Short mmCIF file of C-alpha atoms in Angstrom, two decimals:
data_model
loop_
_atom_site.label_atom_id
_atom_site.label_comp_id
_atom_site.label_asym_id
_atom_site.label_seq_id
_atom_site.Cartn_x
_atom_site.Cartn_y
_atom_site.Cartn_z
CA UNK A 1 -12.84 61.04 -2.91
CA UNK A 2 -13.41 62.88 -6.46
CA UNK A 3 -10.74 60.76 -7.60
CA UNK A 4 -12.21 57.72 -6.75
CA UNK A 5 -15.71 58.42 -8.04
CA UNK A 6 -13.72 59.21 -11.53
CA UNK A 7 -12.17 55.60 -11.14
CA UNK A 8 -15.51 54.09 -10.58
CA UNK A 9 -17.34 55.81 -12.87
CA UNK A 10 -14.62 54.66 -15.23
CA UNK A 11 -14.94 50.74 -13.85
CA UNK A 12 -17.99 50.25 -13.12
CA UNK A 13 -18.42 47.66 -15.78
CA UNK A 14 -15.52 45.63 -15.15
CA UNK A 15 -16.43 45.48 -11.12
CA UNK A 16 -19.94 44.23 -12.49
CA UNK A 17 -18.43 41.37 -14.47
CA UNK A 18 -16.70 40.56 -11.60
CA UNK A 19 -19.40 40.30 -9.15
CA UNK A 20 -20.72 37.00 -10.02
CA UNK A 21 -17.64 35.52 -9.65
CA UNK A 22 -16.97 37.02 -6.05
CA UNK A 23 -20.38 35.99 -5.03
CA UNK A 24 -19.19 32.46 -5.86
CA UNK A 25 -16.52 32.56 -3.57
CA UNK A 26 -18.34 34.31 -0.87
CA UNK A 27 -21.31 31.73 -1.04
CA UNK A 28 -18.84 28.60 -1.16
CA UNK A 29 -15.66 29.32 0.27
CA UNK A 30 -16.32 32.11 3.12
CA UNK A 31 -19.20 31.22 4.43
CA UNK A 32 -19.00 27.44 4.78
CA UNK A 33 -15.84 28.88 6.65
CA UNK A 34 -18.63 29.04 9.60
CA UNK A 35 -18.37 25.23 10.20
CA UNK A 36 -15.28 25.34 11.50
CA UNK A 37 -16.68 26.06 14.76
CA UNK A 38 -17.27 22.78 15.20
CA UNK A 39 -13.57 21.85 15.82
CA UNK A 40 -13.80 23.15 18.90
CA UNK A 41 -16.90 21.52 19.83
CA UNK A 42 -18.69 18.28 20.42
CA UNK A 43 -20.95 18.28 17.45
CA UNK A 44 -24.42 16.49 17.42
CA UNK A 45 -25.99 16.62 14.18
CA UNK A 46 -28.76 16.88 16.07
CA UNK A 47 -28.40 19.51 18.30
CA UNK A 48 -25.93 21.84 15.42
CA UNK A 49 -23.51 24.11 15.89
CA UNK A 50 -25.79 26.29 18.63
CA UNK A 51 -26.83 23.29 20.97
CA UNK A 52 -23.15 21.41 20.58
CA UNK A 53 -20.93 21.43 23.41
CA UNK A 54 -17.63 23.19 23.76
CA UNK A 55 -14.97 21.33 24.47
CA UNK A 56 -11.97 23.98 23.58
CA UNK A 57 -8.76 22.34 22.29
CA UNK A 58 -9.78 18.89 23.26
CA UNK A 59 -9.94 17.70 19.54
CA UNK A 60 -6.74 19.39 18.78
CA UNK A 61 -5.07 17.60 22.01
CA UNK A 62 -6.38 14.42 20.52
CA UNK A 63 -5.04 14.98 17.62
CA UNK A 64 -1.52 15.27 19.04
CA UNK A 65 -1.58 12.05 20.45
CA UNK A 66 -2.94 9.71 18.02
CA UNK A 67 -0.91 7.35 16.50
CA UNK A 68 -2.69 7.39 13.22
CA UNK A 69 -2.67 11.09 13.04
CA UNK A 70 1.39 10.75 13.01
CA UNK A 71 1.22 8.23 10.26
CA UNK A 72 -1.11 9.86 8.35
CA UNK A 73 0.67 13.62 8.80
CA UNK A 74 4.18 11.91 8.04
CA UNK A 75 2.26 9.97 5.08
CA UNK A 76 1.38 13.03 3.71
CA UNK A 77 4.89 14.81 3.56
CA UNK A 78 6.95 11.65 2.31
CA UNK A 79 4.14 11.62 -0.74
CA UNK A 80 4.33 14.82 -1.16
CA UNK A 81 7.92 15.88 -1.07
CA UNK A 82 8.40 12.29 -4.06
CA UNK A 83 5.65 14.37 -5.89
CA UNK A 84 6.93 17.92 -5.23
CA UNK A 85 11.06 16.69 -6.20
CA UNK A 86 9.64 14.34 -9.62
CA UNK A 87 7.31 17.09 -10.83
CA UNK A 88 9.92 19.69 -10.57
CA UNK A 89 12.50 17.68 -12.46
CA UNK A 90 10.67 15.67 -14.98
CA UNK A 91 8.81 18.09 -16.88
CA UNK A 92 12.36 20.43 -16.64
CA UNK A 93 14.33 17.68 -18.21
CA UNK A 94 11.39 16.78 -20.57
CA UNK A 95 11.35 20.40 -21.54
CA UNK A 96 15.08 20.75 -22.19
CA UNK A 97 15.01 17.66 -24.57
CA UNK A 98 11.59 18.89 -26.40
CA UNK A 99 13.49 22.20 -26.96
CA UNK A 100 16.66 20.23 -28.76
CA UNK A 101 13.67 18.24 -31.22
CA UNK A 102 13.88 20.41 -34.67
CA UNK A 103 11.24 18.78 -36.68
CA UNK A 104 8.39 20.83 -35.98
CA UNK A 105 5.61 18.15 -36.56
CA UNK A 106 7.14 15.21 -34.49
CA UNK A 107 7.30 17.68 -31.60
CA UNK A 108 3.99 18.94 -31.70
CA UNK A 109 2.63 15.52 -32.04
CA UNK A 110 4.93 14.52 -28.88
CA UNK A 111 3.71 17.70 -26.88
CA UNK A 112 0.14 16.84 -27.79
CA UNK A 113 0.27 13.14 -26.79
CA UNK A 114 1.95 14.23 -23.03
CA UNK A 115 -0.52 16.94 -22.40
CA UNK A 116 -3.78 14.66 -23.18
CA UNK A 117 -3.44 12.71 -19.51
CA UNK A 118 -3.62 16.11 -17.67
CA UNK A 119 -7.30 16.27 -18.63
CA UNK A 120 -8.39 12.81 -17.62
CA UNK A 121 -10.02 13.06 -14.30
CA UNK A 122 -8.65 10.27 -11.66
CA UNK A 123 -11.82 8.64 -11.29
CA UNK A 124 -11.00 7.14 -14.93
CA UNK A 125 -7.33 6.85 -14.53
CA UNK A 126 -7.52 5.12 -11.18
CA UNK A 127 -9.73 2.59 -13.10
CA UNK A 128 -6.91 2.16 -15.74
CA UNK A 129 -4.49 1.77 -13.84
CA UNK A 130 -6.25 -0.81 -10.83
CA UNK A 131 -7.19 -2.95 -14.25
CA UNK A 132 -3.82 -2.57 -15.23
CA UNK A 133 -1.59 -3.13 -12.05
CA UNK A 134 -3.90 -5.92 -11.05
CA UNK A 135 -1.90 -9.69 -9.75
CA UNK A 136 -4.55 -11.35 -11.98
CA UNK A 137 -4.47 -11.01 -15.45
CA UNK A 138 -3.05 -6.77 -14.95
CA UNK A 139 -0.73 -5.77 -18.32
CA UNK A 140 1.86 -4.71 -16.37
CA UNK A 141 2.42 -8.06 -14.57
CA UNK A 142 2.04 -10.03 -17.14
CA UNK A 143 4.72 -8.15 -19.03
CA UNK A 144 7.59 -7.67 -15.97
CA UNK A 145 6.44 -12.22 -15.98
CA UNK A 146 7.58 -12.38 -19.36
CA UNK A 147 11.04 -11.43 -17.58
CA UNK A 148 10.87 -14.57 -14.37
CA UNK A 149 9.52 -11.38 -12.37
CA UNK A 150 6.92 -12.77 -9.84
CA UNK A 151 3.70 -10.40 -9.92
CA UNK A 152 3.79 -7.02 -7.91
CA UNK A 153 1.40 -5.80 -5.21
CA UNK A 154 1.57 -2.17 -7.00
CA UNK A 155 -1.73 -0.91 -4.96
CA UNK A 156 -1.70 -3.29 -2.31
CA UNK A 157 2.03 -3.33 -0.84
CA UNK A 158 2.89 0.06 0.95
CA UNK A 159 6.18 0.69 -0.76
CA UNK A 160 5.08 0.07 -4.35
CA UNK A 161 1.81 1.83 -3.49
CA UNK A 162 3.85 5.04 -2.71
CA UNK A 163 6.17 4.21 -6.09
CA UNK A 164 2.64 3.59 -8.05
CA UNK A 165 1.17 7.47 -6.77
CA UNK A 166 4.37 8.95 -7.81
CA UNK A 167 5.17 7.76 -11.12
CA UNK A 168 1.33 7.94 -12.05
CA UNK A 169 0.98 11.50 -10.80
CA UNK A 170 4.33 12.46 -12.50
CA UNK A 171 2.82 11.02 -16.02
CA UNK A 172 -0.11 12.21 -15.70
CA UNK A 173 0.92 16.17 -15.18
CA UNK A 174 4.57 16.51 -16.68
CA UNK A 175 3.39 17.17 -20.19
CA UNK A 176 1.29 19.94 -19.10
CA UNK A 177 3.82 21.19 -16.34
CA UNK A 178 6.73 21.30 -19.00
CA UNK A 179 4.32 24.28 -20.64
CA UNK A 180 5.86 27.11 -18.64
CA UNK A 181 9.13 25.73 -19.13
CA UNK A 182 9.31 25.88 -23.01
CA UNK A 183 7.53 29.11 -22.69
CA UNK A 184 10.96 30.10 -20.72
CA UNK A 185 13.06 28.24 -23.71
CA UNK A 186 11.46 30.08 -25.94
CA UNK A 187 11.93 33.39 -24.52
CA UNK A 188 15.86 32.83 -24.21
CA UNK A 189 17.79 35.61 -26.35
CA UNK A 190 19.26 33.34 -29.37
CA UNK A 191 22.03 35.93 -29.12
CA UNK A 192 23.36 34.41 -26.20
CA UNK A 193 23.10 30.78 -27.93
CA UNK A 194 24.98 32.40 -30.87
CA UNK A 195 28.01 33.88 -28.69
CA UNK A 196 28.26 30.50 -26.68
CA UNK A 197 28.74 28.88 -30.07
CA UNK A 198 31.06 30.98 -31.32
CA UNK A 199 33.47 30.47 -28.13
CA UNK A 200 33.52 27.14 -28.85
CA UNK A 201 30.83 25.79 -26.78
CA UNK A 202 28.73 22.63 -27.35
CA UNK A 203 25.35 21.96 -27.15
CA UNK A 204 26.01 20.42 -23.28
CA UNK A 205 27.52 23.48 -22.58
CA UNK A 206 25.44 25.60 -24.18
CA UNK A 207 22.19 23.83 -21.76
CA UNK A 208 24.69 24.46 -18.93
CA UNK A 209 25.86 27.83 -19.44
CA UNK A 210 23.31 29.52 -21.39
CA UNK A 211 19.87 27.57 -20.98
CA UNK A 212 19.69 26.77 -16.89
CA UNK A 213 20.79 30.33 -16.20
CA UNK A 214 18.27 31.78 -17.80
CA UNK A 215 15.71 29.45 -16.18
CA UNK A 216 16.84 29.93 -12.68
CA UNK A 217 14.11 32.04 -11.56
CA UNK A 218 11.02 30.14 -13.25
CA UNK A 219 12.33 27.39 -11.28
CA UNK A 220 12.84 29.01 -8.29
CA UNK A 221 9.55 30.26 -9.06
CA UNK A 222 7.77 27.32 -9.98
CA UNK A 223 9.72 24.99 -6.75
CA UNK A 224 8.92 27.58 -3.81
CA UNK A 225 5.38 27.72 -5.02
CA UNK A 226 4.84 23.99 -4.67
CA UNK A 227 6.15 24.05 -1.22
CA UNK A 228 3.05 25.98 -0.35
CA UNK A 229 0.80 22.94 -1.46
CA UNK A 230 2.96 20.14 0.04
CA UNK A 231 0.01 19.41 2.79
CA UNK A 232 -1.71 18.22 -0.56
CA UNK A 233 -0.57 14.96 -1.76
CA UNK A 234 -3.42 14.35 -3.62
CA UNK A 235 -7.04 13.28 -2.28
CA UNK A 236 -8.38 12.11 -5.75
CA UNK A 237 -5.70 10.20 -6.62
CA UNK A 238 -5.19 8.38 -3.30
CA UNK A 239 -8.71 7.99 -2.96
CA UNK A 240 -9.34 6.21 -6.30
CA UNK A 241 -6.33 3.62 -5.80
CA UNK A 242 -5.73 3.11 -2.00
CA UNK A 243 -7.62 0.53 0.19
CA UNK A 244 -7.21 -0.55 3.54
CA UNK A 245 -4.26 -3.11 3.03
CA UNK A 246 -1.97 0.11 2.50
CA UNK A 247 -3.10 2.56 4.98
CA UNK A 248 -0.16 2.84 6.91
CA UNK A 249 1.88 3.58 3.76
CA UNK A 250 -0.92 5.48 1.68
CA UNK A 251 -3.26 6.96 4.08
CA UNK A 252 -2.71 11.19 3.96
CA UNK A 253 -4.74 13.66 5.59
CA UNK A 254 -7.35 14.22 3.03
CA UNK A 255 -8.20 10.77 2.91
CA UNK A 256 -7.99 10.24 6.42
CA UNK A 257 -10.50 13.54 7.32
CA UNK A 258 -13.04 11.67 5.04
CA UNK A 259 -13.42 8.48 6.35
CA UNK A 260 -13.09 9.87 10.14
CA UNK A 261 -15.27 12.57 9.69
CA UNK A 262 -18.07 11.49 6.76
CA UNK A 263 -17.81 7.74 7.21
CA UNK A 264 -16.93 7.05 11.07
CA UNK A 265 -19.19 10.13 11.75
CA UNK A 266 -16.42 11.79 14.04
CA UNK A 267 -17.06 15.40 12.25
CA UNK A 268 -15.53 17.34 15.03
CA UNK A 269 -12.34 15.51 15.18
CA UNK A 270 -12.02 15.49 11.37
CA UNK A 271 -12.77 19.14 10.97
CA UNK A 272 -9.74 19.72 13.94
CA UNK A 273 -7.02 17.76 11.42
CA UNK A 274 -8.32 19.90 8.56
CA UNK A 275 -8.41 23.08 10.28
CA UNK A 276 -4.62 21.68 11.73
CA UNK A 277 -3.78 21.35 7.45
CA UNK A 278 -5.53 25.08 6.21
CA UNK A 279 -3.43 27.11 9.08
CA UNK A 280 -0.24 25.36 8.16
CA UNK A 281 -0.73 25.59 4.57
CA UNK A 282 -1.58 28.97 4.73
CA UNK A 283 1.81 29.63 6.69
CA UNK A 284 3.33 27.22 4.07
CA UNK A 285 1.88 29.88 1.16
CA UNK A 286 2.50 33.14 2.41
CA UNK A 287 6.17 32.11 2.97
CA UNK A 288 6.38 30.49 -0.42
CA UNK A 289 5.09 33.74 -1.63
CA UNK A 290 7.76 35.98 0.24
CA UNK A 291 10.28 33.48 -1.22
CA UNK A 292 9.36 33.78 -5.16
CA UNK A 293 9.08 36.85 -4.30
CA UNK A 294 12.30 37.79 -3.13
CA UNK A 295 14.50 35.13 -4.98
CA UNK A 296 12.71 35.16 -8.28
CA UNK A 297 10.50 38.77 -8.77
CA UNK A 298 7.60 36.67 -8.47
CA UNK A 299 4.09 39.07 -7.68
CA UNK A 300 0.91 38.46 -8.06
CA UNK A 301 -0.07 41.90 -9.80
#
């Protein structure tokens, strides 16, 4: 106990800076965790939580059984294992051919120009990109008509739609993702570089022998970590390019828990599919966790 009064006493200051922060997180993420009560209830507005009938696992039963909870739950997955595979690779192979660039100012300008999309919310992108994917007058088909191509449904064919939120997700974040790579290139022992050369080795082999190697656990790492999140393909995205002529394609659980719950007014039912995607993304996490762990030293302090 004397020990831990010295600690505090020693602290104190640091646990005060950090007390608005936790009070942030206790006001808005723990105790909203309250409502989901009503998942197992048939919520009134009216009556709230108190007056609502129980109703058990009735919602989850439902939810089970739907047909458009299977599209939307298999939805989900196919978008987000595209997302999880493309944002893995791309920035890794972007990375490896950034590192090769020796003129310093052509690959800081390149570096700048793929990080600036990262920080361009979706409700403007979304806009971009409808304008420019549009049948009517879009850039994009007026360029592939140029070729005899006959203009693409990009947002409102199910297969394209699904092409359209990878590729756009992929440009939009591989810049940024490629940071922690070339952090790892440029923590790579130039020794090793240096003894691979003088064995005879090229610069292939050098990338083969020498650079993936060494970047085996940051992407080990950086993969089993995104497995954890791949119940998320993306609510702002899909939101701000979808509509209904691609729901059976497009339509993931985010998406669909908003317009059951807020616009159809079915809040128990929608707060049963979320609940459904926290408790198996928090299984997804803690064994994505265990895995970085154990395959590549990853810990969280």
């Amino acid at each position: 106990m004397a020990g831990f009064k010295r600690y505090l006493y020693r602290t104190w200051p640091l646990h005060l800076f950090l007390l608005p922060a936790a009070l942030l997180v206790l006001i808005y993420n723990y105790i909203p965790m309250f409502g989901i009560l009503i998942a197992f209830q048939e919520y009134k507005p009216w009556l709230g939580v108190r007056g609502s009938a129980w109703v058990g696992l009735e919602h989850f039963r439902f939810l089970f059984s739907y047909p458009d909870s299977k599209i939307v739950i298999s939805n989900t997955l196919i978008i987000s294992s595209l997302k999880l595979v493309f944002n893995l690779m791309v920035p890794l192979v972007f990375a490896l051919l950034l590192n090769e660039v020796r003129n310093i100012l052509f690959k800081r300008f390149v570096q700048t120009m793929v990080y600036l999309p990262h920080f361009l919310s979706w409700v403007v992108l979304g806009g971009i990109l409808i304008d420019m994917l549009s049948i009517k007058g879009g850039l994009v088909n007026q360029f592939i008509g140029l070729f005899g191509i006959e203009p693409i449904m990009f947002l409102g064919d199910g297969d394209w739609f699904r092409f359209t939120l990878v590729l756009s997700d992929v440009w939009k974040d591989f810049g940024f993702s490629a940071i922690v790579f070339l952090a790892v290139l440029a923590g790579i022992n130039p020794a090793l570089y240096e003894a691979a050369e003088i064995d005879g080795a090229n610069r292939w082999q050098q990338t083969l022998y020498v650079t993936l190697p060494s970047m085996t656990p940051i992407i080990i790492v950086v993969s089993t970590l995104a497995l954890g999140r791949i119940l998320d393909a993306g609510f702002d995205q899909v939101f701000n390019l979808y509509n209904s002529m691609v729901y059976d394609k497009g339509d993931i659980i985010d998406t669909f828990v908003y317009r059951v719950g807020l616009v159809n007014g079915q809040f128990s039912f929608a707060t049963a599919v979320g609940l459904f995607k926290s408790v198996v993304g928090f299984v997804l996490i803690v064994g994505a966790y265990r895995a970085a762990y154990k395959y590549g030293n990853y810990r969280i302090f």
